[in-house]
Coordinates of C-alpha atoms in Angstrom, one line a residue:
Chain A
M15 CA 81.2 -16.7 -51.9
T16 CA 83.2 -16.7 -48.7
L17 CA 83.5 -19.8 -46.6
E18 CA 81.8 -19.5 -43.3
P19 CA 83.1 -21.4 -40.2
A20 CA 80.3 -23.7 -39.1
G21 CA 78.0 -22.3 -36.5
Q22 CA 79.3 -18.7 -36.6
L23 CA 77.5 -16.0 -38.6
R24 CA 79.9 -13.8 -40.5
G25 CA 79.9 -11.2 -43.3
V26 CA 77.7 -8.3 -44.5
F27 CA 74.4 -8.0 -42.7
A28 CA 71.7 -5.3 -43.4
A29 CA 69.6 -4.2 -40.5
V30 CA 66.5 -4.6 -42.5
L31 CA 63.9 -1.8 -42.9
T32 CA 60.3 -2.7 -42.0
P33 CA 57.9 -1.5 -44.8
L34 CA 54.5 -0.4 -43.5
T35 CA 51.0 -0.3 -44.8
A36 CA 49.0 2.9 -44.7
A37 CA 47.5 1.6 -41.5
L38 CA 51.0 1.4 -40.0
E39 CA 51.0 -2.4 -40.0
P40 CA 54.1 -4.3 -41.2
N41 CA 53.8 -4.8 -44.9
L42 CA 54.8 -8.4 -45.4
K43 CA 55.1 -8.8 -49.1
P44 CA 57.5 -5.9 -49.8
F45 CA 59.4 -7.0 -46.6
I46 CA 60.1 -10.4 -48.0
A47 CA 60.9 -9.0 -51.5
H48 CA 63.4 -6.6 -49.9
C49 CA 65.0 -9.4 -47.9
R50 CA 65.4 -11.4 -51.1
W51 CA 67.0 -8.4 -52.9
L52 CA 69.5 -7.9 -50.1
L53 CA 70.5 -11.6 -50.0
A54 CA 70.9 -11.6 -53.8
N55 CA 72.9 -8.3 -53.8
G56 CA 75.6 -8.6 -51.3
C57 CA 74.2 -9.6 -47.9
N58 CA 75.6 -12.8 -46.2
G59 CA 72.8 -12.5 -43.6
L60 CA 70.1 -10.1 -42.4
A61 CA 69.1 -8.5 -39.2
P62 CA 65.5 -7.4 -39.2
L63 CA 63.6 -6.0 -36.2
G64 CA 66.4 -3.8 -34.9
T65 CA 66.6 0.0 -34.6
T66 CA 66.4 0.4 -38.4
G67 CA 63.5 -2.0 -38.5
E68 CA 61.6 0.3 -36.1
A69 CA 61.1 -2.8 -33.9
N70 CA 60.5 -0.8 -30.7
S71 CA 57.8 1.1 -32.5
L72 CA 56.0 -2.2 -33.3
S73 CA 53.9 -4.2 -30.9
L74 CA 54.8 -7.7 -29.8
A75 CA 52.1 -9.1 -32.0
Q76 CA 53.4 -7.1 -35.1
R77 CA 56.9 -8.4 -34.5
L78 CA 55.8 -12.0 -34.1
T79 CA 53.8 -11.7 -37.3
L80 CA 56.9 -10.5 -39.1
I81 CA 59.1 -13.3 -37.9
E82 CA 56.4 -15.9 -38.8
A83 CA 56.0 -14.3 -42.3
A84 CA 59.7 -14.4 -42.9
A85 CA 59.8 -18.1 -42.0
A86 CA 56.6 -18.9 -44.0
G87 CA 58.1 -16.9 -46.9
G88 CA 61.0 -19.3 -47.2
L89 CA 63.7 -16.9 -46.2
P90 CA 66.8 -18.6 -44.8
L91 CA 66.3 -17.7 -41.2
G92 CA 69.5 -19.5 -40.2
K93 CA 71.3 -16.5 -41.6
F94 CA 69.2 -14.0 -39.7
I95 CA 70.0 -12.2 -36.5
I96 CA 66.6 -11.0 -35.4
G97 CA 65.9 -8.2 -32.9
S98 CA 64.2 -9.4 -29.7
G99 CA 64.7 -6.4 -27.5
S100 CA 62.1 -5.1 -25.1
C101 CA 62.1 -3.3 -21.8
A102 CA 59.5 -5.9 -20.8
L103 CA 61.2 -9.1 -19.8
A104 CA 58.2 -11.3 -20.7
D105 CA 58.1 -9.8 -24.2
A106 CA 61.9 -10.2 -24.8
V107 CA 61.4 -13.9 -23.8
T108 CA 58.5 -14.4 -26.1
L109 CA 60.3 -12.8 -29.1
T110 CA 63.6 -14.7 -28.4
R111 CA 61.7 -18.0 -28.1
S112 CA 59.9 -17.3 -31.4
I113 CA 63.2 -16.6 -33.1
V114 CA 64.7 -19.9 -31.9
A115 CA 61.6 -21.8 -32.8
S116 CA 61.6 -20.3 -36.3
G117 CA 65.2 -21.5 -36.9
G118 CA 66.7 -18.0 -36.5
G119 CA 70.5 -17.9 -36.5
G120 CA 70.6 -15.4 -33.6
A121 CA 68.6 -13.1 -31.5
L122 CA 69.8 -9.5 -31.1
L123 CA 68.9 -8.3 -27.6
L124 CA 68.9 -4.8 -26.3
P125 CA 69.3 -4.2 -22.6
P126 CA 66.1 -2.9 -21.0
F127 CA 66.3 0.8 -21.8
Y128 CA 63.7 2.7 -19.8
Y129 CA 65.4 2.9 -16.3
K130 CA 68.7 4.8 -16.4
N131 CA 72.0 3.7 -14.8
P132 CA 70.8 0.1 -14.0
S133 CA 73.3 -1.9 -12.0
E134 CA 75.5 -4.6 -13.6
D135 CA 73.6 -7.1 -11.4
G136 CA 70.3 -5.9 -12.8
L137 CA 71.4 -6.2 -16.4
F138 CA 72.9 -9.6 -15.7
A139 CA 69.6 -10.6 -14.2
F140 CA 67.7 -9.4 -17.2
F141 CA 69.8 -11.3 -19.8
S142 CA 70.0 -14.4 -17.5
E143 CA 66.2 -14.5 -17.2
V144 CA 65.9 -14.4 -21.0
V145 CA 68.4 -17.3 -21.5
Q146 CA 66.9 -19.4 -18.7
R147 CA 63.3 -18.9 -19.7
V148 CA 64.0 -19.6 -23.3
S149 CA 66.1 -22.6 -22.1
D150 CA 67.1 -23.9 -25.6
N151 CA 70.7 -24.8 -26.5
R152 CA 70.1 -23.6 -30.1
L153 CA 69.8 -20.0 -28.8
R154 CA 72.6 -17.7 -30.0
L155 CA 72.3 -14.3 -28.3
Y156 CA 73.9 -11.2 -29.7
L157 CA 74.1 -8.4 -27.2
Y158 CA 73.1 -5.1 -28.7
H159 CA 75.4 -2.2 -27.7
F160 CA 73.8 1.0 -28.9
P161 CA 74.3 3.5 -26.0
H162 CA 73.2 6.6 -28.0
L163 CA 69.7 5.1 -28.2
S164 CA 69.4 2.6 -25.4
T165 CA 71.4 4.8 -22.9
V166 CA 72.5 1.5 -21.3
P167 CA 76.0 0.3 -22.4
I168 CA 77.0 -3.3 -22.6
T169 CA 80.2 -3.4 -20.6
I170 CA 83.1 -5.8 -20.7
P171 CA 82.5 -7.1 -17.1
L172 CA 78.9 -7.8 -18.0
I173 CA 79.9 -9.7 -21.2
A174 CA 82.5 -11.7 -19.2
R175 CA 79.9 -12.7 -16.6
L176 CA 77.3 -13.7 -19.2
K177 CA 79.9 -15.7 -21.2
A178 CA 81.1 -17.4 -18.1
A179 CA 77.5 -18.3 -17.1
Y180 CA 76.1 -19.3 -20.5
G181 CA 79.1 -20.1 -22.8
E182 CA 78.4 -20.2 -26.5
I183 CA 74.8 -19.1 -26.1
I184 CA 76.3 -15.6 -25.6
A185 CA 77.4 -15.6 -29.2
G186 CA 78.3 -12.1 -30.0
L187 CA 77.6 -8.4 -30.0
K188 CA 76.6 -5.7 -32.3
D189 CA 78.6 -2.6 -31.6
S190 CA 76.6 0.4 -32.6
S191 CA 78.6 2.8 -30.4
G192 CA 80.2 4.3 -33.5
D193 CA 83.5 4.1 -31.6
W194 CA 86.0 1.9 -33.3
N195 CA 88.2 1.8 -30.2
N196 CA 85.3 0.1 -28.3
T197 CA 85.1 -2.6 -31.0
A198 CA 88.8 -3.1 -31.0
T199 CA 88.9 -3.5 -27.2
L200 CA 86.1 -6.1 -27.3
L201 CA 87.9 -8.1 -30.0
K202 CA 91.1 -8.1 -28.0
E203 CA 89.3 -9.0 -24.7
F204 CA 87.1 -11.8 -26.2
P205 CA 88.9 -13.5 -29.1
G206 CA 86.5 -15.4 -31.3
F207 CA 83.5 -13.6 -29.9
G208 CA 81.0 -12.8 -32.7
V209 CA 81.5 -9.0 -32.8
F210 CA 79.8 -7.1 -35.6
S211 CA 80.4 -3.4 -36.2
G212 CA 77.2 -1.4 -36.3
S213 CA 78.5 0.5 -39.4
E214 CA 80.0 -0.7 -42.6
E215 CA 82.5 2.2 -42.2
F216 CA 84.4 -0.2 -39.9
L217 CA 83.9 -3.4 -41.9
L218 CA 87.5 -3.8 -43.0
D219 CA 88.9 -2.8 -39.6
N220 CA 86.5 -5.3 -38.0
L221 CA 87.6 -8.2 -40.2
R222 CA 91.3 -7.4 -39.8
A223 CA 90.9 -7.3 -36.0
G224 CA 89.2 -10.8 -35.9
G225 CA 85.6 -9.6 -36.0
M226 CA 82.7 -11.1 -37.9
G227 CA 81.6 -8.2 -40.2
S228 CA 79.0 -5.5 -40.0
I229 CA 75.3 -5.2 -39.3
S230 CA 74.2 -1.9 -40.6
A231 CA 71.2 0.3 -41.4
T232 CA 72.7 1.8 -44.5
T233 CA 73.5 -1.7 -45.9
N234 CA 69.9 -1.7 -47.0
V235 CA 71.4 0.4 -49.8
T236 CA 75.1 -0.3 -49.7
A237 CA 75.1 -4.1 -49.7
P238 CA 76.4 -4.3 -53.3
L239 CA 79.4 -2.1 -52.3
A240 CA 80.0 -3.8 -48.9
Q241 CA 80.2 -7.4 -50.2
P242 CA 83.4 -6.8 -52.2
V243 CA 85.1 -5.5 -49.1
Y244 CA 84.1 -8.6 -47.2
A245 CA 85.0 -11.0 -50.0
G246 CA 88.3 -9.3 -50.7
W247 CA 89.3 -8.2 -47.3
R248 CA 92.7 -10.0 -47.5
T249 CA 93.5 -8.6 -50.9
E250 CA 95.3 -5.4 -52.0
K251 CA 92.1 -3.9 -53.2
A252 CA 90.4 -4.0 -49.8
A253 CA 91.4 -0.5 -48.6
A254 CA 90.2 1.2 -51.9
L255 CA 86.9 -0.8 -51.8
Q256 CA 86.4 0.2 -48.1
K257 CA 87.1 3.9 -49.0
S258 CA 84.4 3.8 -51.7
L259 CA 82.0 2.1 -49.3
T260 CA 82.7 4.6 -46.5
E261 CA 82.1 7.5 -48.8
V262 CA 78.5 6.4 -49.3
R263 CA 78.0 5.5 -45.7
L264 CA 79.1 8.9 -44.5
L265 CA 76.7 10.6 -46.9
L266 CA 73.8 8.4 -45.9
Q267 CA 74.4 8.9 -42.2
S268 CA 74.1 12.6 -42.5
F269 CA 70.3 12.1 -43.0
P270 CA 67.8 10.6 -40.5
A271 CA 68.5 6.9 -40.9
Q272 CA 65.1 5.2 -41.2
A273 CA 63.6 8.0 -43.3
A274 CA 66.5 8.3 -45.7
L275 CA 66.8 4.6 -46.3
K276 CA 63.1 4.2 -46.9
E277 CA 63.2 7.1 -49.3
V278 CA 65.9 5.4 -51.3
V279 CA 64.0 2.1 -51.4
A280 CA 60.8 3.9 -52.3
R281 CA 62.6 5.5 -55.3
L282 CA 64.3 2.2 -56.4
T283 CA 61.1 0.2 -56.2
G284 CA 58.7 2.9 -57.4
D285 CA 56.6 2.1 -54.4
A286 CA 55.8 5.3 -52.5
Q287 CA 54.3 3.3 -49.6
W288 CA 57.9 2.5 -48.6
R289 CA 58.1 6.1 -47.3
T290 CA 55.8 5.4 -44.4
L291 CA 57.3 5.4 -40.9
L292 CA 56.0 4.8 -37.4
P293 CA 55.9 7.9 -35.3
P294 CA 58.0 9.5 -33.8
N295 CA 60.1 8.9 -37.0
M296 CA 58.9 11.0 -39.9
P297 CA 59.6 10.9 -43.6
L298 CA 62.1 13.3 -45.2
S299 CA 60.9 16.7 -46.3
P300 CA 60.7 17.3 -50.1
A301 CA 63.9 19.4 -49.8
Q302 CA 65.7 16.6 -48.0
R303 CA 64.5 14.1 -50.6
S304 CA 66.0 15.9 -53.5
T305 CA 69.2 16.7 -51.7
L306 CA 69.7 13.1 -50.9
A307 CA 68.9 11.9 -54.5
Q308 CA 71.3 14.5 -55.9
K309 CA 74.1 13.6 -53.5
L310 CA 73.8 9.9 -54.1
E311 CA 73.8 10.3 -57.9
A312 CA 76.9 12.4 -57.6
L313 CA 78.8 9.4 -56.3
P314 CA 79.8 7.2 -59.2
Q315 CA 79.9 4.0 -57.2
M316 CA 76.4 4.7 -55.9
R317 CA 75.1 5.6 -59.4
A318 CA 76.1 2.1 -60.5
V319 CA 74.3 0.5 -57.6
L320 CA 71.1 2.5 -58.1
S321 CA 71.0 1.9 -61.8
A322 CA 71.5 -1.9 -61.4
A323 CA 68.8 -2.0 -58.7
R324 CA 66.4 -0.1 -61.0
A325 CA 67.1 -2.5 -63.8
A326 CA 66.4 -5.6 -61.5
Chain B
M3 CA 37.3 15.3 2.3
T4 CA 38.0 18.0 -0.3
L5 CA 35.4 18.9 -2.9
E6 CA 36.5 18.0 -6.4
P7 CA 35.3 20.1 -9.3
A8 CA 33.3 17.8 -11.6
G9 CA 35.3 16.1 -14.3
Q10 CA 38.8 17.1 -13.1
L11 CA 41.0 14.9 -11.1
R12 CA 42.7 16.6 -8.1
G13 CA 44.6 15.8 -5.0
V14 CA 47.1 13.4 -3.7
F15 CA 47.9 10.4 -6.0
A16 CA 50.3 7.6 -5.4
A17 CA 52.1 6.1 -8.4
V18 CA 51.2 2.6 -7.3
L19 CA 53.8 -0.1 -6.9
T20 CA 53.2 -3.4 -8.8
P21 CA 53.7 -6.4 -6.4
L22 CA 55.1 -9.4 -8.2
T23 CA 54.9 -13.1 -7.7
A24 CA 58.1 -15.2 -7.5
A25 CA 57.6 -15.9 -11.2
L26 CA 57.6 -12.2 -11.9
E27 CA 54.0 -11.9 -12.8
P28 CA 51.8 -9.1 -11.4
N29 CA 50.5 -10.2 -8.0
L30 CA 46.9 -9.1 -8.2
K31 CA 45.6 -9.7 -4.6
P32 CA 48.3 -7.6 -2.8
F33 CA 48.0 -5.0 -5.6
I34 CA 44.3 -4.5 -4.9
A35 CA 44.9 -4.6 -1.1
H36 CA 47.6 -1.9 -1.4
C37 CA 45.4 0.3 -3.6
R38 CA 42.6 0.0 -0.9
W39 CA 45.1 1.0 1.8
L40 CA 46.3 4.0 -0.2
L41 CA 42.7 5.2 -0.8
A42 CA 41.8 4.8 2.8
N43 CA 45.0 6.5 4.0
G44 CA 45.3 9.8 2.2
C45 CA 45.1 9.3 -1.6
N46 CA 42.4 11.1 -3.6
G47 CA 43.3 8.9 -6.5
L48 CA 45.8 6.4 -7.8
A49 CA 48.2 6.2 -10.7
P50 CA 49.2 2.6 -11.3
L51 CA 51.4 1.3 -14.2
G52 CA 53.8 4.3 -14.3
T53 CA 57.5 4.3 -13.7
T54 CA 57.0 3.3 -10.1
G55 CA 54.7 0.5 -11.2
E56 CA 57.5 -0.9 -13.4
A57 CA 55.0 -0.7 -16.3
N58 CA 57.7 -0.6 -19.0
S59 CA 59.1 -3.8 -17.5
L60 CA 55.7 -5.5 -17.9
S61 CA 54.3 -7.0 -21.1
L62 CA 51.2 -5.7 -22.7
A63 CA 49.3 -8.8 -21.5
Q64 CA 50.5 -8.3 -17.9
R65 CA 49.5 -4.6 -18.0
L66 CA 46.0 -5.4 -19.4
T67 CA 45.6 -8.1 -16.7
L68 CA 46.3 -5.6 -14.0
I69 CA 43.8 -3.1 -15.4
E70 CA 41.1 -5.8 -15.7
A71 CA 41.9 -7.0 -12.2
A72 CA 41.6 -3.5 -10.8
A73 CA 38.2 -3.1 -12.4
A74 CA 37.0 -6.5 -11.4
G75 CA 38.2 -5.9 -7.8
G76 CA 35.8 -3.0 -7.4
L77 CA 38.4 -0.3 -7.2
P78 CA 37.1 3.2 -8.2
L79 CA 38.8 3.5 -11.5
G80 CA 37.2 6.8 -12.2
K81 CA 39.8 8.2 -9.7
F82 CA 42.7 6.4 -11.4
I83 CA 45.2 7.9 -13.9
I84 CA 46.7 4.7 -15.4
G85 CA 49.9 4.5 -17.4
S86 CA 49.5 3.5 -21.0
G87 CA 52.9 4.4 -22.4
S88 CA 54.8 2.3 -24.9
C89 CA 57.3 3.0 -27.6
A90 CA 55.0 0.9 -29.8
L91 CA 52.1 2.9 -31.1
A92 CA 49.8 -0.1 -31.3
D93 CA 50.4 -1.1 -27.7
A94 CA 49.9 2.5 -26.4
V95 CA 46.5 2.5 -28.3
T96 CA 45.5 -0.9 -26.9
L97 CA 46.3 0.1 -23.3
T98 CA 44.7 3.5 -23.6
R99 CA 41.5 1.9 -25.1
S100 CA 41.5 -0.6 -22.2
I101 CA 41.7 2.2 -19.6
V102 CA 38.8 4.1 -21.2
A103 CA 36.7 0.9 -21.5
S104 CA 37.3 0.1 -17.8
G105 CA 36.1 3.6 -16.7
G106 CA 39.6 4.9 -15.9
G107 CA 39.7 8.6 -15.0
G108 CA 42.7 9.2 -17.2
A109 CA 45.5 7.6 -19.1
L110 CA 49.1 8.7 -18.4
L111 CA 51.0 8.6 -21.7
L112 CA 54.8 8.7 -22.1
P113 CA 56.2 9.9 -25.4
P114 CA 57.8 7.1 -27.4
F115 CA 61.3 6.9 -25.7
Y116 CA 63.6 4.8 -27.8
Y117 CA 64.5 7.1 -30.6
K118 CA 66.3 10.2 -29.4
N119 CA 65.6 13.8 -30.4
P120 CA 62.4 13.1 -32.2
S121 CA 60.9 16.1 -34.0
E122 CA 57.9 17.9 -32.6
D123 CA 55.9 16.8 -35.6
G124 CA 56.9 13.2 -34.9
L125 CA 55.7 13.4 -31.2
F126 CA 52.5 15.2 -32.3
A127 CA 51.9 12.4 -34.8
F128 CA 52.3 9.8 -32.0
F129 CA 49.9 11.4 -29.6
S130 CA 47.5 12.2 -32.4
E131 CA 47.4 8.6 -33.6
V132 CA 46.6 7.4 -30.0
V133 CA 43.8 9.9 -29.6
Q134 CA 42.3 9.2 -33.1
R135 CA 42.6 5.5 -32.9
V136 CA 41.0 5.3 -29.4
S137 CA 38.4 7.8 -30.7
D138 CA 36.4 8.1 -27.5
N139 CA 35.3 11.4 -26.0
R140 CA 35.6 9.9 -22.5
L141 CA 39.4 9.8 -23.0
R142 CA 41.3 12.1 -20.7
L143 CA 45.0 12.0 -21.6
Y144 CA 47.7 13.1 -19.2
L145 CA 51.0 13.7 -20.8
Y146 CA 53.9 12.2 -18.9
H147 CA 56.9 14.6 -18.7
F148 CA 59.8 12.6 -17.2
P149 CA 62.9 13.6 -19.3
H150 CA 65.4 11.9 -17.0
L151 CA 64.0 8.5 -17.9
S152 CA 62.1 9.0 -21.2
T153 CA 64.9 11.4 -22.6
V154 CA 62.1 13.0 -24.6
P155 CA 60.6 16.2 -23.0
I156 CA 57.0 17.3 -23.5
T157 CA 57.4 20.9 -24.6
I158 CA 55.1 23.9 -24.4
P159 CA 54.6 24.1 -28.2
L160 CA 53.7 20.4 -28.3
I161 CA 51.1 20.8 -25.5
A162 CA 49.7 23.8 -27.3
R163 CA 49.3 21.9 -30.6
L164 CA 47.7 18.9 -28.9
K165 CA 45.3 21.1 -26.9
A166 CA 44.3 23.0 -30.0
A167 CA 43.7 19.8 -31.9
Y168 CA 42.0 17.7 -29.2
G169 CA 40.6 20.1 -26.5
E170 CA 39.6 18.6 -23.2
I171 CA 40.9 15.2 -24.2
I172 CA 44.4 16.6 -23.5
A173 CA 43.5 16.8 -19.8
G174 CA 46.8 17.4 -18.1
L175 CA 50.4 16.5 -17.5
K176 CA 52.5 14.8 -14.8
D177 CA 55.6 16.9 -14.4
S178 CA 58.4 14.5 -13.2
S179 CA 61.2 16.8 -14.3
G180 CA 61.9 17.6 -10.6
D181 CA 62.1 21.2 -11.8
W182 CA 59.6 23.4 -10.1
N183 CA 60.2 26.2 -12.6
N184 CA 59.0 24.0 -15.4
T185 CA 55.7 23.3 -13.5
A186 CA 55.2 26.9 -12.7
T187 CA 55.7 27.8 -16.4
L188 CA 53.2 25.2 -17.5
L189 CA 50.6 26.5 -15.0
K190 CA 51.1 30.1 -16.2
E191 CA 51.0 29.1 -19.9
F192 CA 47.9 26.8 -19.6
P193 CA 45.6 28.0 -16.8
G194 CA 43.2 25.2 -15.7
F195 CA 45.3 22.5 -17.3
G196 CA 45.5 19.4 -15.1
V197 CA 49.1 19.7 -14.0
F198 CA 50.3 17.4 -11.3
S199 CA 53.8 17.6 -9.8
G200 CA 55.7 14.3 -9.9
S201 CA 56.9 14.8 -6.4
E202 CA 54.9 15.6 -3.2
E203 CA 57.8 18.0 -2.4
F204 CA 56.0 20.5 -4.7
L205 CA 52.5 19.7 -3.6
L206 CA 51.8 23.0 -1.8
D207 CA 53.6 25.0 -4.5
N208 CA 51.6 23.2 -7.1
L209 CA 48.2 23.9 -5.5
R210 CA 49.0 27.6 -4.8
A211 CA 50.0 28.0 -8.5
G212 CA 46.7 26.6 -9.7
G213 CA 47.8 23.0 -10.2
M214 CA 45.9 19.8 -9.4
G215 CA 48.2 18.1 -6.8
S216 CA 50.9 15.5 -7.0
I217 CA 51.3 12.0 -8.4
S218 CA 54.3 10.5 -6.7
A219 CA 56.2 7.3 -6.2
T220 CA 57.0 8.0 -2.5
T221 CA 53.3 8.6 -1.8
N222 CA 53.0 4.8 -1.6
V223 CA 54.4 5.5 1.8
T224 CA 53.8 9.2 2.5
A225 CA 50.0 9.3 1.6
P226 CA 48.9 9.9 5.3
L227 CA 51.3 12.9 5.5
A228 CA 50.4 14.3 2.0
Q229 CA 46.7 14.4 2.5
P230 CA 46.8 17.0 5.3
V231 CA 48.8 19.3 3.0
Y232 CA 46.2 18.9 0.3
A233 CA 43.2 19.3 2.6
G234 CA 44.7 22.2 4.4
W235 CA 46.6 24.0 1.7
R236 CA 44.8 27.3 2.2
T237 CA 45.3 27.2 5.9
E238 CA 48.1 28.6 8.1
K239 CA 49.4 25.2 8.9
A240 CA 50.1 24.3 5.3
A241 CA 53.7 25.3 5.2
A242 CA 54.6 23.3 8.3
L243 CA 52.8 20.3 7.0
Q244 CA 54.6 20.5 3.7
K245 CA 57.9 20.8 5.5
S246 CA 57.2 17.6 7.4
L247 CA 56.2 15.9 4.2
T248 CA 59.2 17.1 2.3
E249 CA 61.5 15.8 4.9
V250 CA 60.3 12.2 4.4
R251 CA 60.2 12.6 0.6
L252 CA 63.9 13.8 0.5
L253 CA 64.9 10.9 2.7
L254 CA 63.1 8.3 0.5
Q255 CA 64.4 9.7 -2.8
S256 CA 68.0 9.2 -1.7
F257 CA 67.3 5.5 -2.2
P258 CA 66.5 3.6 -5.5
A259 CA 62.8 4.4 -5.7
Q260 CA 61.1 1.1 -6.6
A261 CA 63.3 -0.9 -4.4
A262 CA 63.0 1.3 -1.4
L263 CA 59.3 1.6 -1.6
K264 CA 58.8 -2.1 -2.0
E265 CA 61.1 -2.6 1.0
V266 CA 58.9 -0.4 3.2
V267 CA 55.7 -2.1 2.0
A268 CA 57.3 -5.5 2.6
R269 CA 58.1 -4.5 6.2
L270 CA 54.7 -3.0 6.8
T271 CA 52.7 -5.9 5.5
G272 CA 55.1 -8.6 6.7
D273 CA 55.0 -10.0 3.1
A274 CA 58.6 -10.5 1.9
Q275 CA 57.3 -11.2 -1.6
W276 CA 56.8 -7.5 -1.9
R277 CA 60.6 -7.1 -2.3
T278 CA 60.6 -8.7 -5.7
L279 CA 61.3 -6.4 -8.7
L280 CA 61.6 -6.9 -12.4
P281 CA 65.1 -6.6 -13.8
P282 CA 67.0 -4.3 -14.3
N283 CA 65.6 -3.0 -11.0
M284 CA 67.1 -4.9 -8.0
P285 CA 66.1 -5.1 -4.3
L286 CA 68.0 -3.1 -1.7
S287 CA 71.0 -4.7 -0.2
P288 CA 70.8 -5.8 3.5
A289 CA 72.9 -2.7 4.4
Q290 CA 70.6 -0.4 2.5
R291 CA 67.5 -2.0 4.1
S292 CA 68.6 -1.4 7.6
T293 CA 69.8 2.2 6.9
L294 CA 66.5 3.0 5.3
A295 CA 64.6 1.5 8.3
Q296 CA 66.7 3.4 10.8
K297 CA 66.4 6.7 9.0
L298 CA 62.6 6.4 8.6
E299 CA 62.1 5.5 12.3
A300 CA 64.2 8.5 13.2
L301 CA 61.6 10.9 11.7
P302 CA 58.8 11.3 14.2
Q303 CA 56.1 12.0 11.6
M304 CA 57.1 8.8 9.8
R305 CA 57.2 6.8 12.9
A306 CA 53.6 7.6 13.5
V307 CA 52.6 6.6 9.9
L308 CA 54.5 3.3 10.1
S309 CA 53.0 2.4 13.5
A310 CA 49.5 3.2 12.3
A311 CA 50.0 1.1 9.2
R312 CA 51.3 -1.8 11.2
A313 CA 48.3 -1.7 13.5
A314 CA 45.9 -1.7 10.5

């Protein structure tokens, strides 16, 4: 395994799915089992309770329950960057505090996303309040830049102000813009900043530019293909490994993310309950299901992953 | 006062501001006092915990506290349409249930607003789950159409499906699109549906087209000017009254809504604490404050309102 510089999270992270019961509650046992499978099959760390984890569709109580279950289940939370975003300041504080108290490696924090075009001062105030109210030097905050969904970008001047005010507590950023140029600019502007790409499509580019790796929805499925890219990124094979990984990523991202990934895990585990989503997300149609299965099986590198997962 | 048909809420509603303490908690005493002032000065009903009330910036616990305080404070909750929106299904259910249990006249429900371009099936599932989990025939749900902020429109096919499934529980809609044509289309499509305009600029148009009135942020200040339009909408004076009201509305809406309205209430009450907002919303700058004050005082109809409020 790759050596990790002390104190900084690096590598391949899956934005972990949240399995649900028929009553739409987080399903804790399959959640922990899935986390273990990911850690044993290519993930250096995990990022539950983000966009893929349907965190904003879960109540505060449900999210706290999941964090506590992960800790009680013996998962290595020091390797976890856990979502704590909420439009409500008080809830973002409660979640972030719970993550620190549980030994979480980092908290992934969205900007408040209801009001549009907030001022930089307003966003600085929000993140500042979270840091100051949590008031714990163990806190490592990862800013969550996902403008397509949050509608509120994390800009370079905002990052600079936060880093100037709170130093190493502002540990990094997940760049889910899908725009490699944005990631490259961040890495040039803030050397050593913990920048993860939001897609494993940019894993190799990210590492070469001094970034930390990727935190990705599709890594719920692609982890065994992503790890060789991370482990071998300085080798000659890296580009070919990345190409093979990207092929799977591009196929998966042509489907609705949460539904497609839950569909694949449902097939692999034989547990149909995995298909359940919180509204407004909906499961794949039967036609989408079979198209997805056919297309995945048509990729040799994915066929190998699926067959190994089924055997496990 | 105007006669109201039994069981249907009508008239001038303010989307009530939420005063905050220095610790950013809901400030209950001035909240109740402001509600009383609004009801005594032109409002037929009130709509707290919406966009103006910064509801999405408040935690579930803070919102429940405000609803309980309103009930305990003796406010006529039967005339209230209270916001219960949340991206989290479980929280939307808890809030809606609390509103019904407190005797609230209606619950104003946003669509889940984090995921973009949700399917109609997904939105129907969300609203359905809320209705079915609350499972109370007293529930009157008002759909909250505010595409600029929620990014998720409430479409005519969605309304039709919900009305077909849940009848009079789907009681109405607040149209905050700012597009009168959308309101007119809804009123034509669904006669008798409880459609409120989200701006008092369209109060007279709304009433003439068969709508119920307006629920508006700026009515925190314009209530005494809006009530004569409602009370006299069938009279010859209506157009002139609406023109005078619209002039104030257009002035106010050229400022950031929550900040400007809290600024006016802070001035009227002499309570500077009213200027506090939850991030990312920020107070007006000193320059904006004086511009706003000057422009309001320059309108004779507003000067009269402000001077009467100060005397009260």
